[in-house]
PDB file of C-alpha atoms and ligand atoms in Angstrom:
ATOM      1  CA  MET A  24      70.040-130.000 -43.732  1.00  0.00           C
ATOM      2  CA  LEU A  25      69.196-127.339 -46.314  1.00  0.00           C
ATOM      3  CA  SER A  26      70.756-126.855 -49.711  1.00  0.00           C
ATOM      4  CA  THR A  27      69.676-124.796 -52.667  1.00  0.00           C
ATOM      5  CA  HIS A  28      70.954-125.313 -56.173  1.00  0.00           C
ATOM      6  CA  ASP A  29      70.774-122.636 -58.861  1.00  0.00           C
ATOM      7  CA  LEU A  30      67.739-121.108 -57.170  1.00  0.00           C
ATOM      8  CA  SER A  31      66.066-118.212 -58.961  1.00  0.00           C
ATOM      9  CA  SER A  32      62.995-116.262 -57.953  1.00  0.00           C
ATOM     10  CA  GLY A  33      61.404-112.853 -58.078  1.00  0.00           C
ATOM     11  CA  TYR A  34      58.149-111.037 -58.509  1.00  0.00           C
ATOM     12  CA  GLY A  35      56.160-111.699 -61.679  1.00  0.00           C
ATOM     13  CA  ARG A  36      58.582-111.078 -64.531  1.00  0.00           C
ATOM     14  CA  ILE A  37      61.146-109.418 -62.263  1.00  0.00           C
ATOM     15  CA  VAL A  38      64.040-111.760 -61.494  1.00  0.00           C
ATOM     16  CA  VAL A  39      65.696-110.996 -58.134  1.00  0.00           C
ATOM     17  CA  LEU A  40      67.542-114.187 -57.144  1.00  0.00           C
ATOM     18  CA  ARG A  41      69.820-115.305 -59.987  1.00  0.00           C
ATOM     19  CA  GLY A  42      70.979-118.845 -59.369  1.00  0.00           C
ATOM     20  CA  ILE A  43      71.658-119.067 -55.625  1.00  0.00           C
ATOM     21  CA  SER A  44      73.481-122.158 -54.359  1.00  0.00           C
ATOM     22  CA  LEU A  45      74.011-122.328 -50.614  1.00  0.00           C
ATOM     23  CA  ALA A  46      73.891-124.859 -47.796  1.00  0.00           C
ATOM     24  CA  VAL A  47      73.204-124.963 -44.062  1.00  0.00           C
ATOM     25  CA  GLY A  48      74.437-127.880 -41.947  1.00  0.00           C
ATOM     26  CA  GLN A  49      73.077-129.197 -38.655  1.00  0.00           C
ATOM     27  CA  PRO A  50      73.629-127.526 -36.303  1.00  0.00           C
ATOM     28  CA  GLU A  51      75.033-124.375 -37.813  1.00  0.00           C
ATOM     29  CA  ILE A  52      74.443-120.619 -37.749  1.00  0.00           C
ATOM     30  CA  VAL A  53      74.960-119.252 -41.251  1.00  0.00           C
ATOM     31  CA  ALA A  54      74.705-115.595 -42.228  1.00  0.00           C
ATOM     32  CA  VAL A  55      73.860-113.960 -45.539  1.00  0.00           C
ATOM     33  CA  LEU A  56      75.280-110.448 -45.698  1.00  0.00           C
ATOM     34  CA  GLY A  57      74.432-107.866 -48.320  1.00  0.00           C
ATOM     35  CA  ARG A  58      73.492-104.268 -48.899  1.00  0.00           C
ATOM     36  CA  ASN A  59      69.927-102.930 -49.212  1.00  0.00           C
ATOM     37  CA  GLY A  60      68.209-104.391 -52.239  1.00  0.00           C
ATOM     38  CA  ALA A  61      70.675-107.283 -52.707  1.00  0.00           C
ATOM     39  CA  GLY A  62      67.776-109.733 -52.460  1.00  0.00           C
ATOM     40  CA  LYS A  63      68.175-111.005 -48.871  1.00  0.00           C
ATOM     41  CA  THR A  64      64.484-110.745 -47.975  1.00  0.00           C
ATOM     42  CA  THR A  65      63.528-112.322 -51.297  1.00  0.00           C
ATOM     43  CA  LEU A  66      65.850-115.234 -50.463  1.00  0.00           C
ATOM     44  CA  MET A  67      64.187-115.731 -47.059  1.00  0.00           C
ATOM     45  CA  LYS A  68      60.696-115.518 -48.566  1.00  0.00           C
ATOM     46  CA  THR A  69      61.641-118.006 -51.287  1.00  0.00           C
ATOM     47  CA  LEU A  70      62.994-120.470 -48.726  1.00  0.00           C
ATOM     48  CA  ALA A  71      59.892-119.997 -46.533  1.00  0.00           C
ATOM     49  CA  GLY A  72      57.592-120.574 -49.527  1.00  0.00           C
ATOM     50  CA  ILE A  73      56.081-117.092 -49.651  1.00  0.00           C
ATOM     51  CA  VAL A  74      57.683-116.118 -52.962  1.00  0.00           C
ATOM     52  CA  PRO A  75      57.609-118.983 -55.509  1.00  0.00           C
ATOM     53  CA  ALA A  76      60.865-120.270 -56.966  1.00  0.00           C
ATOM     54  CA  GLN A  77      61.153-119.624 -60.706  1.00  0.00           C
ATOM     55  CA  SER A  78      63.786-122.326 -61.196  1.00  0.00           C
ATOM     56  CA  GLY A  79      66.318-124.377 -59.255  1.00  0.00           C
ATOM     57  CA  THR A  80      65.946-126.669 -56.263  1.00  0.00           C
ATOM     58  CA  ILE A  81      65.619-126.453 -52.467  1.00  0.00           C
ATOM     59  CA  ASP A  82      66.491-129.647 -50.629  1.00  0.00           C
ATOM     60  CA  PHE A  83      65.504-129.955 -46.956  1.00  0.00           C
ATOM     61  CA  PHE A  84      66.614-133.201 -45.286  1.00  0.00           C
ATOM     62  CA  GLY A  85      66.453-134.981 -48.636  1.00  0.00           C
ATOM     63  CA  THR A  86      62.996-133.676 -49.621  1.00  0.00           C
ATOM     64  CA  GLU A  87      62.598-131.330 -52.559  1.00  0.00           C
ATOM     65  CA  ILE A  88      60.510-128.476 -51.150  1.00  0.00           C
ATOM     66  CA  ALA A  89      60.686-125.771 -53.830  1.00  0.00           C
ATOM     67  CA  LYS A  90      57.092-126.418 -54.885  1.00  0.00           C
ATOM     68  CA  LEU A  91      55.644-126.994 -51.403  1.00  0.00           C
ATOM     69  CA  SER A  92      53.434-124.388 -49.691  1.00  0.00           C
ATOM     70  CA  SER A  93      54.807-122.328 -46.790  1.00  0.00           C
ATOM     71  CA  ASP A  94      52.469-124.261 -44.528  1.00  0.00           C
ATOM     72  CA  LYS A  95      53.966-127.621 -45.522  1.00  0.00           C
ATOM     73  CA  ARG A  96      57.491-126.267 -45.173  1.00  0.00           C
ATOM     74  CA  ALA A  97      56.646-125.093 -41.639  1.00  0.00           C
ATOM     75  CA  ARG A  98      55.404-128.580 -40.779  1.00  0.00           C
ATOM     76  CA  LEU A  99      58.614-130.082 -42.126  1.00  0.00           C
ATOM     77  CA  GLY A 100      60.562-127.913 -39.671  1.00  0.00           C
ATOM     78  CA  ILE A 101      61.268-124.520 -41.205  1.00  0.00           C
ATOM     79  CA  GLY A 102      60.517-121.596 -38.877  1.00  0.00           C
ATOM     80  CA  TYR A 103      60.431-118.081 -40.282  1.00  0.00           C
ATOM     81  CA  VAL A 104      60.765-114.712 -38.541  1.00  0.00           C
ATOM     82  CA  PRO A 105      60.064-112.023 -41.145  1.00  0.00           C
ATOM     83  CA  GLN A 106      61.684-108.611 -41.342  1.00  0.00           C
ATOM     84  CA  GLY A 107      59.650-106.316 -39.089  1.00  0.00           C
ATOM     85  CA  ARG A 108      58.830-109.355 -36.901  1.00  0.00           C
ATOM     86  CA  GLY A 109      55.172-109.824 -37.888  1.00  0.00           C
ATOM     87  CA  ILE A 110      53.848-109.515 -34.337  1.00  0.00           C
ATOM     88  CA  PHE A 111      50.064-109.115 -34.074  1.00  0.00           C
ATOM     89  CA  PRO A 112      49.840-105.718 -32.324  1.00  0.00           C
ATOM     90  CA  LYS A 113      46.338-106.150 -30.891  1.00  0.00           C
ATOM     91  CA  LEU A 114      46.894-109.669 -29.561  1.00  0.00           C
ATOM     92  CA  SER A 115      48.513-110.289 -26.200  1.00  0.00           C
ATOM     93  CA  VAL A 116      51.927-111.875 -25.890  1.00  0.00           C
ATOM     94  CA  ARG A 117      50.249-115.153 -24.871  1.00  0.00           C
ATOM     95  CA  GLU A 118      47.920-115.008 -27.895  1.00  0.00           C
ATOM     96  CA  ASN A 119      50.839-114.277 -30.219  1.00  0.00           C
ATOM     97  CA  LEU A 120      52.562-117.410 -28.894  1.00  0.00           C
ATOM     98  CA  LEU A 121      49.367-119.432 -29.304  1.00  0.00           C
ATOM     99  CA  VAL A 122      49.196-118.394 -32.972  1.00  0.00           C
ATOM    100  CA  GLY A 123      52.600-120.043 -33.437  1.00  0.00           C
ATOM    101  CA  LEU A 124      51.345-123.115 -31.648  1.00  0.00           C
ATOM    102  CA  TYR A 125      48.184-123.445 -33.754  1.00  0.00           C
ATOM    103  CA  ALA A 126      50.290-123.167 -36.915  1.00  0.00           C
ATOM    104  CA  SER A 127      52.072-126.355 -35.876  1.00  0.00           C
ATOM    105  CA  SER A 128      49.275-128.184 -34.005  1.00  0.00           C
ATOM    106  CA  GLY A 129      51.759-128.403 -31.145  1.00  0.00           C
ATOM    107  CA  ALA A 130      50.933-129.279 -27.536  1.00  0.00           C
ATOM    108  CA  PRO A 131      49.985-126.336 -25.235  1.00  0.00           C
ATOM    109  CA  GLN A 132      52.793-127.161 -22.785  1.00  0.00           C
ATOM    110  CA  ILE A 133      55.221-125.890 -25.433  1.00  0.00           C
ATOM    111  CA  ILE A 134      54.194-122.391 -24.308  1.00  0.00           C
ATOM    112  CA  ASP A 135      55.436-123.133 -20.765  1.00  0.00           C
ATOM    113  CA  GLU A 136      58.674-124.534 -22.156  1.00  0.00           C
ATOM    114  CA  LEU A 137      59.114-121.416 -24.280  1.00  0.00           C
ATOM    115  CA  LEU A 138      58.612-119.191 -21.248  1.00  0.00           C
ATOM    116  CA  GLU A 139      61.407-121.080 -19.479  1.00  0.00           C
ATOM    117  CA  GLU A 140      63.588-120.388 -22.515  1.00  0.00           C
ATOM    118  CA  PHE A 141      62.468-116.726 -22.715  1.00  0.00           C
ATOM    119  CA  PRO A 142      61.837-115.629 -19.093  1.00  0.00           C
ATOM    120  CA  ALA A 143      61.680-111.941 -20.093  1.00  0.00           C
ATOM    121  CA  LEU A 144      58.282-112.657 -21.704  1.00  0.00           C
ATOM    122  CA  LYS A 145      56.709-114.014 -18.495  1.00  0.00           C
ATOM    123  CA  PRO A 146      55.769-110.670 -16.912  1.00  0.00           C
ATOM    124  CA  LYS A 147      54.514-109.439 -20.309  1.00  0.00           C
ATOM    125  CA  LEU A 148      52.131-112.313 -21.100  1.00  0.00           C
ATOM    126  CA  ASN A 149      48.994-110.159 -20.941  1.00  0.00           C
ATOM    127  CA  ASP A 150      50.490-107.089 -22.623  1.00  0.00           C
ATOM    128  CA  ARG A 151      49.498-106.396 -26.205  1.00  0.00           C
ATOM    129  CA  GLY A 152      52.128-106.891 -28.908  1.00  0.00           C
ATOM    130  CA  SER A 153      52.052-103.146 -29.597  1.00  0.00           C
ATOM    131  CA  GLN A 154      53.035-102.384 -25.976  1.00  0.00           C
ATOM    132  CA  LEU A 155      56.379-104.173 -26.291  1.00  0.00           C
ATOM    133  CA  SER A 156      59.637-102.471 -27.228  1.00  0.00           C
ATOM    134  CA  GLY A 157      61.272-103.396 -30.549  1.00  0.00           C
ATOM    135  CA  GLY A 158      63.658-105.725 -28.744  1.00  0.00           C
ATOM    136  CA  GLN A 159      60.872-107.434 -26.803  1.00  0.00           C
ATOM    137  CA  GLN A 160      58.910-107.868 -30.045  1.00  0.00           C
ATOM    138  CA  GLN A 161      61.919-109.520 -31.654  1.00  0.00           C
ATOM    139  CA  ILE A 162      62.246-111.924 -28.709  1.00  0.00           C
ATOM    140  CA  LEU A 163      58.502-112.668 -28.972  1.00  0.00           C
ATOM    141  CA  ALA A 164      58.802-113.287 -32.732  1.00  0.00           C
ATOM    142  CA  LEU A 165      61.663-115.677 -32.058  1.00  0.00           C
ATOM    143  CA  ALA A 166      59.697-117.491 -29.358  1.00  0.00           C
ATOM    144  CA  ARG A 167      56.619-117.720 -31.602  1.00  0.00           C
ATOM    145  CA  ALA A 168      58.663-119.244 -34.428  1.00  0.00           C
ATOM    146  CA  LEU A 169      60.089-121.778 -31.975  1.00  0.00           C
ATOM    147  CA  ALA A 170      56.581-122.866 -30.950  1.00  0.00           C
ATOM    148  CA  THR A 171      56.548-124.915 -34.161  1.00  0.00           C
ATOM    149  CA  ASN A 172      59.678-126.735 -32.919  1.00  0.00           C
ATOM    150  CA  PRO A 173      61.620-125.998 -36.119  1.00  0.00           C
ATOM    151  CA  LYS A 174      64.876-127.619 -37.172  1.00  0.00           C
ATOM    152  CA  LEU A 175      65.872-124.564 -39.168  1.00  0.00           C
ATOM    153  CA  LEU A 176      65.112-120.956 -38.325  1.00  0.00           C
ATOM    154  CA  LEU A 177      65.061-118.301 -41.058  1.00  0.00           C
ATOM    155  CA  LEU A 178      65.714-114.885 -39.514  1.00  0.00           C
ATOM    156  CA  ASP A 179      65.332-111.736 -41.586  1.00  0.00           C
ATOM    157  CA  GLU A 180      67.333-108.814 -40.216  1.00  0.00           C
ATOM    158  CA  PRO A 181      66.500-109.187 -36.529  1.00  0.00           C
ATOM    159  CA  SER A 182      68.909-106.386 -35.564  1.00  0.00           C
ATOM    160  CA  GLU A 183      66.838-103.693 -37.264  1.00  0.00           C
ATOM    161  CA  GLY A 184      66.061-100.975 -34.691  1.00  0.00           C
ATOM    162  CA  ILE A 185      67.270-103.030 -31.732  1.00  0.00           C
ATOM    163  CA  GLN A 186      69.705-102.032 -28.992  1.00  0.00           C
ATOM    164  CA  PRO A 187      73.005-103.927 -28.558  1.00  0.00           C
ATOM    165  CA  SER A 188      72.053-105.576 -25.230  1.00  0.00           C
ATOM    166  CA  ILE A 189      69.067-107.318 -26.883  1.00  0.00           C
ATOM    167  CA  LEU A 190      71.250-108.356 -29.808  1.00  0.00           C
ATOM    168  CA  GLU A 191      73.614-110.040 -27.359  1.00  0.00           C
ATOM    169  CA  GLU A 192      70.626-111.797 -25.822  1.00  0.00           C
ATOM    170  CA  ILE A 193      69.445-113.006 -29.245  1.00  0.00           C
ATOM    171  CA  ALA A 194      72.941-114.274 -30.121  1.00  0.00           C
ATOM    172  CA  ASP A 195      73.054-116.124 -26.759  1.00  0.00           C
ATOM    173  CA  ILE A 196      69.627-117.675 -27.378  1.00  0.00           C
ATOM    174  CA  LEU A 197      70.544-118.877 -30.879  1.00  0.00           C
ATOM    175  CA  ASN A 198      73.858-120.310 -29.686  1.00  0.00           C
ATOM    176  CA  ARG A 199      72.134-122.055 -26.782  1.00  0.00           C
ATOM    177  CA  LEU A 200      69.409-123.545 -29.021  1.00  0.00           C
ATOM    178  CA  LYS A 201      72.090-124.718 -31.420  1.00  0.00           C
ATOM    179  CA  ALA A 202      73.833-126.530 -28.567  1.00  0.00           C
ATOM    180  CA  THR A 203      70.735-127.903 -26.794  1.00  0.00           C
ATOM    181  CA  ARG A 204      68.254-128.577 -29.625  1.00  0.00           C
ATOM    182  CA  GLY A 205      70.592-128.812 -32.606  1.00  0.00           C
ATOM    183  CA  LEU A 206      68.723-125.846 -34.096  1.00  0.00           C
ATOM    184  CA  SER A 207      70.274-124.340 -37.228  1.00  0.00           C
ATOM    185  CA  THR A 208      69.746-120.714 -38.206  1.00  0.00           C
ATOM    186  CA  LEU A 209      70.041-118.951 -41.542  1.00  0.00           C
ATOM    187  CA  ILE A 210      70.137-115.239 -40.811  1.00  0.00           C
ATOM    188  CA  VAL A 211      70.257-112.304 -43.214  1.00  0.00           C
ATOM    189  CA  GLU A 212      71.816-109.176 -41.791  1.00  0.00           C
ATOM    190  CA  GLN A 213      73.655-105.928 -42.280  1.00  0.00           C
ATOM    191  CA  ASN A 214      74.973-105.712 -38.700  1.00  0.00           C
ATOM    192  CA  ILE A 215      78.482-107.152 -38.940  1.00  0.00           C
ATOM    193  CA  ASP A 216      79.305-107.111 -35.201  1.00  0.00           C
ATOM    194  CA  PHE A 217      76.146-109.061 -34.424  1.00  0.00           C
ATOM    195  CA  ILE A 218      76.965-111.674 -37.057  1.00  0.00           C
ATOM    196  CA  ARG A 219      80.573-111.983 -35.930  1.00  0.00           C
ATOM    197  CA  SER A 220      79.356-112.756 -32.400  1.00  0.00           C
ATOM    198  CA  MET A 221      77.624-115.968 -33.487  1.00  0.00           C
ATOM    199  CA  ALA A 222      77.918-117.060 -37.142  1.00  0.00           C
ATOM    200  CA  ASP A 223      79.839-120.189 -38.097  1.00  0.00           C
ATOM    201  CA  ARG A 224      80.042-119.026 -41.718  1.00  0.00           C
ATOM    202  CA  ALA A 225      78.724-116.303 -43.982  1.00  0.00           C
ATOM    203  CA  TYR A 226      77.742-115.857 -47.593  1.00  0.00           C
ATOM    204  CA  LEU A 227      78.100-112.467 -49.232  1.00  0.00           C
ATOM    205  CA  MET A 228      75.223-111.569 -51.521  1.00  0.00           C
ATOM    206  CA  ASP A 229      75.184-108.943 -54.233  1.00  0.00           C
ATOM    207  CA  ILE A 230      72.410-108.237 -56.754  1.00  0.00           C
ATOM    208  CA  GLY A 231      70.758-111.625 -56.413  1.00  0.00           C
ATOM    209  CA  ASN A 232      73.946-113.695 -56.400  1.00  0.00           C
ATOM    210  CA  ILE A 233      76.242-115.243 -53.810  1.00  0.00           C
ATOM    211  CA  THR A 234      79.632-113.721 -54.564  1.00  0.00           C
ATOM    212  CA  ARG A 235      81.801-115.113 -51.777  1.00  0.00           C
ATOM    213  CA  GLN A 236      81.802-117.396 -48.759  1.00  0.00           C
ATOM    214  CA  LEU A 237      83.592-116.547 -45.500  1.00  0.00           C
ATOM    215  CA  SER A 238      84.658-118.844 -42.670  1.00  0.00           C
ATOM    216  CA  ARG A 239      84.299-117.763 -39.026  1.00  0.00           C
ATOM    217  CA  GLU A 240      88.014-116.863 -39.060  1.00  0.00           C
ATOM    218  CA  GLU A 241      87.646-114.739 -42.199  1.00  0.00           C
ATOM    219  CA  LEU A 242      84.610-113.004 -40.690  1.00  0.00           C
ATOM    220  CA  ALA A 243      86.708-112.110 -37.664  1.00  0.00           C
ATOM    221  CA  VAL A 244      89.463-110.321 -39.602  1.00  0.00           C
ATOM    222  CA  ASP A 245      87.726-108.481 -42.437  1.00  0.00           C
ATOM    223  CA  GLY A 246      85.561-106.098 -40.365  1.00  0.00           C
ATOM    224  CA  ASP A 247      86.089-102.757 -42.121  1.00  0.00           C
ATOM    225  CA  TRP A 248      85.769-104.238 -45.582  1.00  0.00           C
ATOM    226  CA  LEU A 249      82.598-106.078 -44.578  1.00  0.00           C
ATOM    227  CA  GLU A 250      81.080-102.890 -43.150  1.00  0.00           C
ATOM    228  CA  SER A 251      81.693-101.149 -46.464  1.00  0.00           C
ATOM    229  CA  PHE A 252      80.379-104.174 -48.392  1.00  0.00           C
ATOM    230  CA  VAL A 253      77.010-104.111 -46.636  1.00  0.00           C
ATOM    231  CA  SER A 254      76.746-100.327 -46.826  1.00  0.00           C
ATOM    232  CA  GLY A 255      77.560-100.443 -50.556  1.00  0.00           C
ATOM    233  CA  THR A 256      80.674 -98.255 -50.359  1.00  0.00           C
ATOM    234  CA  GLU A 257      83.405-100.846 -50.871  1.00  0.00           C
ATOM    235  CA  PHE A 258      83.868-100.013 -54.559  1.00  0.00           C
ATOM    236  CA  SER A 259      84.424 -96.298 -54.010  1.00  0.00           C
ATOM    237  CA  GLN A 260      86.792 -97.056 -51.107  1.00  0.00           C
ATOM    238  CA  SER A 261      88.888 -99.428 -53.186  1.00  0.00           C
ATOM    239  CA  VAL A 262      89.056 -96.817 -55.994  1.00  0.00           C
ATOM    240  CA  ALA A 263      89.971 -94.039 -53.534  1.00  0.00           C
TER     241      ALA A 263
HETATM  242  P1  ATP B  20      66.689-104.644 -47.601  1.00  0.00           P
HETATM  243  O1  ATP B  20      67.945-104.832 -46.818  1.00  0.00           O
HETATM  244  O2  ATP B  20      66.456-103.216 -48.017  1.00  0.00           O
HETATM  245  O3  ATP B  20      65.499-105.307 -47.001  1.00  0.00           O
HETATM  246  P2  ATP B  20      67.061-106.889 -49.394  1.00  0.00           P
HETATM  247  O4  ATP B  20      68.470-107.282 -49.628  1.00  0.00           O
HETATM  248  O5  ATP B  20      66.292-107.658 -48.397  1.00  0.00           O
HETATM  249  O6  ATP B  20      66.985-105.357 -49.030  1.00  0.00           O
HETATM  250  P3  ATP B  20      64.868-107.416 -51.186  1.00  0.00           P
HETATM  251  O7  ATP B  20      63.877-106.791 -50.272  1.00  0.00           O
HETATM  252  O8  ATP B  20      64.862-108.876 -51.348  1.00  0.00           O
HETATM  253  O9  ATP B  20      66.352-106.941 -50.801  1.00  0.00           O
HETATM  254  O10 ATP B  20      64.710-106.713 -52.612  1.00  0.00           O
HETATM  255  C1  ATP B  20      65.497-107.125 -53.739  1.00  0.00           C
HETATM  256  C2  ATP B  20      64.941-106.440 -54.995  1.00  0.00           C
HETATM  257  O11 ATP B  20      63.617-106.901 -55.227  1.00  0.00           O
HETATM  258  C3  ATP B  20      64.869-104.923 -54.870  1.00  0.00           C
HETATM  259  O12 ATP B  20      65.274-104.366 -56.101  1.00  0.00           O
HETATM  260  C4  ATP B  20      63.404-104.667 -54.612  1.00  0.00           C
HETATM  261  O13 ATP B  20      63.012-103.430 -55.150  1.00  0.00           O
HETATM  262  C5  ATP B  20      62.730-105.807 -55.364  1.00  0.00           C
HETATM  263  N1  ATP B  20      61.446-106.187 -54.745  1.00  0.00           N
HETATM  264  C6  ATP B  20      61.254-106.524 -53.451  1.00  0.00           C
HETATM  265  N2  ATP B  20      59.947-106.815 -53.220  1.00  0.00           N
HETATM  266  C7  ATP B  20      59.312-106.664 -54.410  1.00  0.00           C
HETATM  267  C8  ATP B  20      57.951-106.819 -54.844  1.00  0.00           C
HETATM  268  N3  ATP B  20      56.977-107.207 -54.004  1.00  0.00           N
HETATM  269  N4  ATP B  20      57.682-106.572 -56.145  1.00  0.00           N
HETATM  270  C9  ATP B  20      58.646-106.186 -57.015  1.00  0.00           C
HETATM  271  N5  ATP B  20      59.950-106.024 -56.682  1.00  0.00           N
HETATM  272  C10 ATP B  20      60.280-106.244 -55.395  1.00  0.00           C
END
């Protein structure tokens, strides 16, 4: 579905991604794990078309998209939930969902379908975005991204500031959408338990590079080492 080859990007003259090659199949949930500053958000923004690629390719269902606008990528089927969720605080839950719908020129009944998928949002439809808890905002951001009926969802650190019960709910939703809609997800994270509960595979990212790939089985066994990898303490531990 998605593959990048030797993808580099950054900000002006600053190079952050240094030749990333990765792939996501359909349907698959793939994680990118890395410590703060490794370049995970830059990777998501580059795939979503918000940060321009400096070199390399991004193939999405056989189309080269590295030079396409974020808008065109969304229409091709890439949904993006940014870090911090990007909820409009003054708009109601319904209006936030409608924003997602307008972005895709989708049919209004998609909102009803989304509410069946996310029943917890039903009683909150008229609440403002700012009145929701962090977990509810994350669910809303997920629902809004799905209003565009994406084939691939890019999720940037959804676990940030969210309680475990909501994380379980998010993992259930992503697994269900993978099974029912064939939706694939590329998710960047630092929460290892959350990733282990749903990822088919993971890439480890360090200073703008992919350094290792882990299967679901490898993810299941290497917990302590992974925790230290994402917190940036694995070197000192291995020396000690
Ligand atoms: P975190 O987990 O803290 O969000 P991250 O892995 O997502 O970290 P990025 O946010 O992609 O990492 O940042 C990677 C590098 O790019 C960092 O050194 C950061 O300082 C730098 N960077 C991020 N945004 C910009 C920007 N707008 N301009 C210049 N440098 C930036």
